[in-house]
Every structure is written in structure tokens, then in C-alpha cells.
């Protein structure tokens, strides 16, 4: 009997500890800009979240996207705002699960990857960039960025059989904010970016925005997802989900969202949102394998067959999701 009471007491203590931890979460925010700038934009929403949910929310910043993904993997991050490619890695490696996505102020649920240059640049089109690679200092995105790396990696580089690390005069990776400033200051000739960053510049510094030209625009990318760890308690998930899906209704909340990235609110989503991104990643791998002259023919065919099988499976998943 004494042993049984001891076990019950221990179980109760563990449940109590779990309940306390469920009321404290770290919110990972990807490094699209400096930590100071991101904190300034996101802190008002975090403050509102704490008030409305009763959960203590601590922002978690890392120097790159991988830091947030790894933070979630080791349970240092329980909730995160991620790009689609980063979300895919969080789902695959870090117990992540998509539960919502961004909605913009105009009601749209997507954005575009861009190549940008200074208005004074001689490079006006994608064709100019392809023809003059050895003259161009290029600004790549974060390796785990959807709009900075994955999308241009396929539509710009893979489709033209280009390795940007060797094709250009120089190539270096940075976040969207740093790449935008590098273009404005003529530190790079061309850089990857996205419409979110350009819209923000137009809203806050319209004169500087006039110095930027868009020289390539991608197909529509699904808007950024919100991801939580699957093992969060269901009661905590409900509080988080209810907060985000209801947020953005009054004047204060609209202003908070506008100051983040001209957001208009959040909508329910799931891991199905990542299916087109998975296809994109596989298409890029397929292009790389097809263009690899050093790969044994039998091995190449085996790898291509495997990718085609995965693409077919994704097609079926997308049909079910629709």
C-alpha cells in the first residue's frame, strides 16, 4: 500500500511538472532580419498571446534557420514561424507539425521569390544574369529559406544547369534583410529576396524601395506556416490554435500584424501545405542527378526511378488533400 501511494504521488508530481512546462513555451522566429528587428516586430503579438492564453511565451532567435529547426528538435523550441522549406525539415526531423499559415492583409495566402538588383544595375532581366555570371557578385539566401534558396534553386539555377557557388564571380549566403541592404548599397549585383521584404521596404522607406528593381519573379509560394511540436499537450495546442485563428480582428491586432510583414491574420493549415514544396525539392534533386556526368548510368537510373516513385506518391497525397 505504501509503495502504491508513493507511485501515485510520483505520478501526480510528474503530471504537475508537465502542466507547468505546458504553460511555458519558446517561440522560434526564423532569421529573416536581425534579432533586434524581429523582436521589435513580433514582441507585441507575443505579449498579446501571453495575455490571451495564459502561457508564458519566450521568443527564440537563432543566427540562421537551422538554429530554430534544431531548437525544435531538442525541444528548446515548441512553436515556430518558419518558411515552407524549413517547416518541411522541422516536420521530418524535429517532431514538427503545421497547424496554421499566414494570411496577408489583402487576403492572399502566398508570396513570391524574387531576384533583385539596384535600379542603377546593368542587369535588368534573368537572361542578363545568366549571360553575365562571371561578372556578378551574387547574394544567395539562407540555405533553408524557401524563397531565398529552394525556389530560385529550382526555377533559376536547376533549370539552367547552374551551380551558383561556381557560376558567379562571388556568391555568399545571408538573410533577406541583409541581401536587400547589400543590393541597395551596391555590395552585390543581384540577390535573392521575396515580395514580403520588398513590400515592407515600400511601406517603411518608399524612397529606398525606388532604388530596387525586380528582375525575376517566381510562381506563387504558399504563405509561411506556423509549426508546433507534436508532443505539446492537447490543451496547450488548443489555446495556441484558438489564439492565432482569432487574431487580427480589432484595430490593435491589425496594426500589430501590419507591422510584422503586412499580415492580415492566420488560417488553419496542415502538413499537406508542404506537399508542393516536397515536389519542388525532388524536382531539383532530379535535375541535379540528370546533369551529373560522373554518375554511373545504372546508379543514375536507379536514383531517377526512386525520385519518380516519390513524386507519384506525392501526387496521390495532393489529390487526397484536395
Short mmCIF file of C-alpha atoms in Angstrom, two decimals:
data_model
loop_
_atom_site.label_atom_id
_atom_site.label_comp_id
_atom_site.label_asym_id
_atom_site.label_seq_id
_atom_site.Cartn_x
_atom_site.Cartn_y
_atom_site.Cartn_z
CA UNK A 1 0.00 0.00 0.00
CA UNK A 2 2.82 2.38 0.94
CA UNK A 3 4.58 1.67 -2.35
CA UNK A 4 1.34 2.27 -4.26
CA UNK A 5 0.85 5.65 -2.53
CA UNK A 6 4.44 6.57 -3.35
CA UNK A 7 3.92 5.72 -7.02
CA UNK A 8 0.70 7.73 -7.13
CA UNK A 9 2.44 10.70 -5.52
CA UNK A 10 5.26 10.45 -8.06
CA UNK A 11 2.83 10.31 -10.97
CA UNK A 12 0.97 13.32 -9.63
CA UNK A 13 4.22 15.24 -9.32
CA UNK A 14 5.20 14.40 -12.91
CA UNK A 15 1.78 15.48 -14.15
CA UNK A 16 2.14 18.73 -12.23
CA UNK A 17 5.59 19.38 -13.73
CA UNK A 18 4.26 18.61 -17.23
CA UNK A 19 1.38 21.02 -16.70
CA UNK A 20 3.77 23.79 -15.63
CA UNK A 21 6.01 23.23 -18.64
CA UNK A 22 2.97 23.23 -20.93
CA UNK A 23 2.31 26.78 -19.73
CA UNK A 24 5.79 27.90 -20.84
CA UNK A 25 6.85 27.71 -24.48
CA UNK A 26 9.66 29.08 -26.60
CA UNK A 27 8.54 30.64 -29.90
CA UNK A 28 11.16 30.21 -32.63
CA UNK A 29 11.39 33.03 -35.17
CA UNK A 30 13.46 32.47 -38.32
CA UNK A 31 16.27 34.90 -39.07
CA UNK A 32 14.87 36.89 -41.98
CA UNK A 33 16.39 40.00 -40.40
CA UNK A 34 18.42 40.98 -37.33
CA UNK A 35 17.22 39.64 -33.99
CA UNK A 36 16.58 43.20 -32.79
CA UNK A 37 14.35 43.99 -35.78
CA UNK A 38 12.46 40.70 -35.47
CA UNK A 39 11.94 41.18 -31.75
CA UNK A 40 10.54 44.65 -32.32
CA UNK A 41 8.06 43.37 -34.90
CA UNK A 42 6.95 40.17 -33.11
CA UNK A 43 7.00 41.19 -29.43
CA UNK A 44 3.56 42.91 -29.49
CA UNK A 45 1.96 39.71 -30.82
CA UNK A 46 3.83 37.65 -28.22
CA UNK A 47 2.59 40.00 -25.49
CA UNK A 48 -1.00 39.58 -26.71
CA UNK A 49 -0.54 35.81 -26.87
CA UNK A 50 0.59 35.68 -23.25
CA UNK A 51 -2.37 37.77 -22.10
CA UNK A 52 -4.96 35.80 -24.04
CA UNK A 53 -3.67 32.25 -23.45
CA UNK A 54 -2.08 32.48 -20.01
CA UNK A 55 1.02 30.81 -21.47
CA UNK A 56 4.45 32.34 -20.88
CA UNK A 57 5.92 32.80 -24.36
CA UNK A 58 9.66 33.44 -24.80
CA UNK A 59 10.92 34.37 -28.28
CA UNK A 60 13.79 32.25 -29.56
CA UNK A 61 16.15 33.75 -32.14
CA UNK A 62 18.99 32.00 -33.96
CA UNK A 63 21.55 33.23 -36.46
CA UNK A 64 20.08 31.02 -39.18
CA UNK A 65 17.00 28.91 -39.95
CA UNK A 66 18.76 25.71 -38.92
CA UNK A 67 19.10 27.04 -35.38
CA UNK A 68 15.31 27.19 -34.97
CA UNK A 69 14.86 23.73 -36.53
CA UNK A 70 17.49 22.23 -34.23
CA UNK A 71 15.95 24.08 -31.30
CA UNK A 72 12.65 22.35 -32.03
CA UNK A 73 14.40 19.02 -32.47
CA UNK A 74 15.84 19.19 -28.96
CA UNK A 75 12.64 20.66 -27.50
CA UNK A 76 14.21 24.07 -26.87
CA UNK A 77 11.53 25.43 -29.23
CA UNK A 78 7.91 24.27 -29.07
CA UNK A 79 6.32 26.73 -31.52
CA UNK A 80 7.84 28.39 -34.59
CA UNK A 81 7.21 30.70 -37.51
CA UNK A 82 9.04 29.09 -40.44
CA UNK A 83 9.31 29.20 -44.18
CA UNK A 84 7.93 26.18 -46.03
CA UNK A 85 11.30 24.52 -46.65
CA UNK A 86 12.34 24.99 -43.04
CA UNK A 87 8.93 23.68 -41.93
CA UNK A 88 9.46 20.58 -44.07
CA UNK A 89 12.73 19.89 -42.24
CA UNK A 90 11.09 20.56 -38.87
CA UNK A 91 8.34 18.06 -39.70
CA UNK A 92 10.83 15.45 -40.90
CA UNK A 93 13.50 15.86 -38.21
CA UNK A 94 12.14 17.83 -35.27
CA UNK A 95 8.72 16.44 -34.29
CA UNK A 96 7.11 19.42 -36.05
CA UNK A 97 3.54 19.71 -37.28
CA UNK A 98 1.97 22.52 -39.34
CA UNK A 99 -1.24 23.84 -37.78
CA UNK A 100 -1.73 27.30 -39.31
CA UNK A 101 -0.45 29.61 -42.02
CA UNK A 102 -0.10 33.32 -42.60
CA UNK A 103 -2.77 35.33 -44.38
CA UNK A 104 -1.77 38.68 -45.85
CA UNK A 105 -3.64 41.95 -45.36
CA UNK A 106 -5.10 41.73 -48.88
CA UNK A 107 -6.47 38.24 -48.18
CA UNK A 108 -3.90 36.34 -50.22
CA UNK A 109 -2.19 33.24 -48.82
CA UNK A 110 1.06 33.25 -50.73
CA UNK A 111 4.08 35.29 -51.77
CA UNK A 112 6.84 35.28 -54.39
CA UNK A 113 10.56 34.63 -54.55
CA UNK A 114 12.49 37.35 -56.37
CA UNK A 115 15.82 38.20 -57.88
CA UNK A 116 16.53 41.87 -57.22
CA UNK A 117 19.19 44.37 -58.31
CA UNK A 118 19.90 48.03 -57.77
CA UNK A 119 17.98 50.29 -60.15
CA UNK A 120 21.33 51.53 -61.50
CA UNK A 121 22.48 47.98 -62.27
CA UNK A 122 23.08 46.99 -65.92
CA UNK A 123 21.36 43.66 -65.19
CA UNK A 124 17.66 44.06 -65.98
CA UNK A 125 16.45 40.51 -66.72
CA UNK A 126 17.13 36.92 -65.73
CA UNK A 127 18.72 36.45 -69.17
CA UNK A 128 21.20 39.23 -68.31
CA UNK A 129 22.11 37.39 -65.11
CA UNK A 130 22.60 34.05 -66.90
CA UNK A 131 24.77 35.62 -69.61
CA UNK A 132 27.00 37.60 -67.25
CA UNK A 133 27.58 35.17 -64.40
CA UNK A 134 31.33 35.70 -64.11
CA UNK A 135 30.87 39.46 -63.71
CA UNK A 136 28.23 39.21 -60.98
CA UNK A 137 28.60 39.24 -57.21
CA UNK A 138 25.53 37.25 -56.13
CA UNK A 139 23.65 37.26 -52.83
CA UNK A 140 22.16 33.86 -52.02
CA UNK A 141 19.53 33.25 -49.34
CA UNK A 142 19.79 31.24 -46.15
CA UNK A 143 20.32 27.58 -47.14
CA UNK A 144 17.00 26.61 -45.52
CA UNK A 145 15.00 29.53 -46.92
CA UNK A 146 12.12 28.69 -49.26
CA UNK A 147 12.13 31.96 -51.20
CA UNK A 148 15.85 32.63 -50.79
CA UNK A 149 17.16 29.19 -51.78
CA UNK A 150 14.69 26.40 -52.62
CA UNK A 151 12.52 28.21 -55.17
CA UNK A 152 15.26 30.09 -57.06
CA UNK A 153 17.41 26.97 -56.69
CA UNK A 154 14.94 25.12 -58.90
CA UNK A 155 13.39 27.73 -61.19
CA UNK A 156 16.56 29.77 -61.77
CA UNK A 157 19.55 27.52 -61.18
CA UNK A 158 18.49 23.90 -61.75
CA UNK A 159 16.56 24.77 -64.91
CA UNK A 160 19.68 26.43 -66.33
CA UNK A 161 22.09 23.76 -65.03
CA UNK A 162 23.82 26.33 -62.84
CA UNK A 163 25.71 25.83 -59.60
CA UNK A 164 25.55 29.35 -58.15
CA UNK A 165 28.60 28.74 -55.95
CA UNK A 166 30.83 28.39 -59.01
CA UNK A 167 28.86 30.15 -61.75
CA UNK A 168 29.11 33.69 -60.38
CA UNK A 169 32.13 35.87 -59.69
CA UNK A 170 31.32 35.57 -55.99
CA UNK A 171 28.37 34.10 -54.11
CA UNK A 172 27.57 34.42 -50.41
CA UNK A 173 24.55 33.49 -48.29
CA UNK A 174 22.66 35.83 -45.99
CA UNK A 175 19.15 36.62 -44.80
CA UNK A 176 16.60 38.64 -46.78
CA UNK A 177 17.18 41.90 -44.90
CA UNK A 178 20.96 41.76 -45.32
CA UNK A 179 20.64 40.88 -49.02
CA UNK A 180 18.29 43.79 -49.60
CA UNK A 181 20.72 46.22 -47.94
CA UNK A 182 23.61 44.75 -49.94
CA UNK A 183 21.73 45.46 -53.18
CA UNK A 184 20.85 49.00 -52.07
CA UNK A 185 24.50 49.65 -51.14
CA UNK A 186 25.88 48.00 -54.32
CA UNK A 187 27.74 45.39 -52.29
CA UNK A 188 26.23 42.66 -54.50
CA UNK A 189 24.94 42.98 -58.05
CA UNK A 190 21.99 40.59 -57.77
CA UNK A 191 20.39 38.82 -54.80
CA UNK A 192 17.51 36.52 -53.96
CA UNK A 193 14.67 38.02 -51.93
CA UNK A 194 10.88 37.94 -51.68
CA UNK A 195 7.82 40.14 -52.01
CA UNK A 196 7.33 40.30 -48.23
CA UNK A 197 10.64 42.10 -47.79
CA UNK A 198 10.03 44.46 -50.71
CA UNK A 199 6.51 45.28 -49.50
CA UNK A 200 7.93 46.08 -46.07
CA UNK A 201 10.54 48.41 -47.61
CA UNK A 202 7.90 50.17 -49.71
CA UNK A 203 5.79 50.74 -46.60
CA UNK A 204 8.60 51.97 -44.36
CA UNK A 205 11.16 53.53 -46.72
CA UNK A 206 9.47 54.24 -50.07
CA UNK A 207 12.39 56.29 -51.41
CA UNK A 208 14.79 53.39 -50.89
CA UNK A 209 12.28 51.00 -52.44
CA UNK A 210 12.52 53.02 -55.65
CA UNK A 211 16.20 52.08 -55.86
CA UNK A 212 15.35 48.37 -56.19
CA UNK A 213 14.33 46.60 -59.36
CA UNK A 214 12.83 43.13 -59.62
CA UNK A 215 14.45 41.14 -62.41
CA UNK A 216 12.74 37.79 -61.83
CA UNK A 217 9.57 36.66 -60.03
CA UNK A 218 8.67 33.07 -59.14
CA UNK A 219 5.36 31.23 -59.24
CA UNK A 220 3.25 31.69 -56.08
CA UNK A 221 4.71 30.16 -52.89
CA UNK A 222 2.29 29.06 -50.12
CA UNK A 223 2.38 31.52 -47.22
CA UNK A 224 4.60 30.79 -44.24
CA UNK A 225 3.35 28.10 -41.84
CA UNK A 226 3.24 28.05 -38.06
CA UNK A 227 4.61 24.81 -36.65
CA UNK A 228 4.40 23.29 -33.18
CA UNK A 229 5.94 20.18 -31.69
CA UNK A 230 3.51 17.28 -32.00
CA UNK A 231 4.02 16.29 -28.40
CA UNK A 232 2.67 19.51 -26.90
CA UNK A 233 -0.32 18.79 -24.61
CA UNK A 234 -3.63 18.97 -26.47
CA UNK A 235 -4.94 21.64 -24.10
CA UNK A 236 -1.92 23.82 -24.88
CA UNK A 237 -2.34 23.24 -28.62
CA UNK A 238 -5.97 24.34 -28.38
CA UNK A 239 -5.02 27.58 -26.64
CA UNK A 240 -2.34 28.32 -29.24
CA UNK A 241 -4.56 27.41 -32.21
CA UNK A 242 -7.53 29.41 -30.91
CA UNK A 243 -5.33 32.45 -30.33
CA UNK A 244 -3.83 32.53 -33.82
CA UNK A 245 -7.01 31.73 -35.74
CA UNK A 246 -8.89 34.51 -33.92
CA UNK A 247 -6.09 37.08 -34.06
CA UNK A 248 -6.27 40.17 -36.26
CA UNK A 249 -9.88 41.22 -35.73
CA UNK A 250 -9.62 44.58 -33.90
CA UNK A 251 -7.65 47.74 -34.76
CA UNK A 252 -4.80 47.00 -32.34
CA UNK A 253 -4.26 43.45 -33.64
CA UNK A 254 -4.45 44.60 -37.26
CA UNK A 255 -1.74 47.17 -36.57
CA UNK A 256 0.45 44.54 -34.88
CA UNK A 257 0.15 42.22 -37.90
CA UNK A 258 0.75 45.05 -40.34
CA UNK A 259 4.00 45.92 -38.57
CA UNK A 260 5.26 42.32 -38.74
CA UNK A 261 5.02 41.84 -42.52
CA UNK A 262 1.74 43.37 -43.64
CA UNK A 263 -0.04 40.27 -42.38
CA UNK A 264 -3.82 40.13 -42.06
CA UNK A 265 -4.30 37.09 -39.84
CA UNK A 266 -3.88 33.33 -39.77
CA UNK A 267 -5.75 30.39 -41.23
CA UNK A 268 -5.85 26.73 -40.32
CA UNK A 269 -3.40 24.51 -42.21
CA UNK A 270 -1.67 21.14 -42.04
CA UNK A 271 1.40 19.30 -43.29
CA UNK A 272 -0.40 18.99 -46.64
CA UNK A 273 0.68 22.57 -47.36
CA UNK A 274 4.24 21.27 -47.70
CA UNK A 275 3.47 18.79 -50.49
CA UNK A 276 4.25 21.24 -53.37
CA UNK A 277 7.50 22.17 -51.60
CA UNK A 278 8.42 18.49 -51.34
CA UNK A 279 7.78 18.15 -55.07
CA UNK A 280 9.97 21.16 -55.73
CA UNK A 281 12.81 19.69 -53.69
CA UNK A 282 12.54 16.37 -55.55
CA UNK A 283 12.43 18.09 -58.94
CA UNK A 284 15.64 19.93 -58.01
CA UNK A 285 17.30 16.64 -57.00
CA UNK A 286 16.16 15.06 -60.27
CA UNK A 287 17.71 17.88 -62.30
CA UNK A 288 20.99 17.51 -60.41
CA UNK A 289 21.12 13.74 -60.99
CA UNK A 290 20.25 14.07 -64.68
CA UNK A 291 23.04 16.59 -65.24
CA UNK A 292 25.70 14.63 -63.29
CA UNK A 293 28.07 13.30 -65.97
CA UNK A 294 30.18 11.45 -63.41
CA UNK A 295 27.35 9.28 -62.10
CA UNK A 296 27.26 5.63 -63.21
CA UNK A 297 24.42 5.09 -65.69
CA UNK A 298 22.79 2.26 -63.73
CA UNK A 299 23.04 4.19 -60.47
CA UNK A 300 21.65 7.30 -62.14
CA UNK A 301 18.65 5.39 -63.49
CA UNK A 302 18.03 3.79 -60.10
CA UNK A 303 18.05 7.18 -58.37
CA UNK A 304 15.79 8.74 -61.00
CA UNK A 305 13.33 5.86 -60.71
CA UNK A 306 13.27 6.33 -56.95
CA UNK A 307 12.56 10.05 -57.31
CA UNK A 308 9.81 9.42 -59.87
CA UNK A 309 8.21 6.96 -57.44
CA UNK A 310 8.31 9.55 -54.65
CA UNK A 311 6.84 12.20 -56.96
CA UNK A 312 3.99 9.86 -57.92
CA UNK A 313 3.27 9.22 -54.23
CA UNK A 314 3.20 12.98 -53.60
CA UNK A 315 0.75 13.40 -56.49
CA UNK A 316 -1.58 10.91 -54.79
CA UNK A 317 -1.23 12.72 -51.45
CA UNK A 318 -2.04 16.04 -53.08
CA UNK A 319 -5.12 14.56 -54.74
CA UNK A 320 -6.32 13.30 -51.36
CA UNK A 321 -5.57 16.65 -49.72
CA UNK A 322 -7.71 18.46 -52.30
#
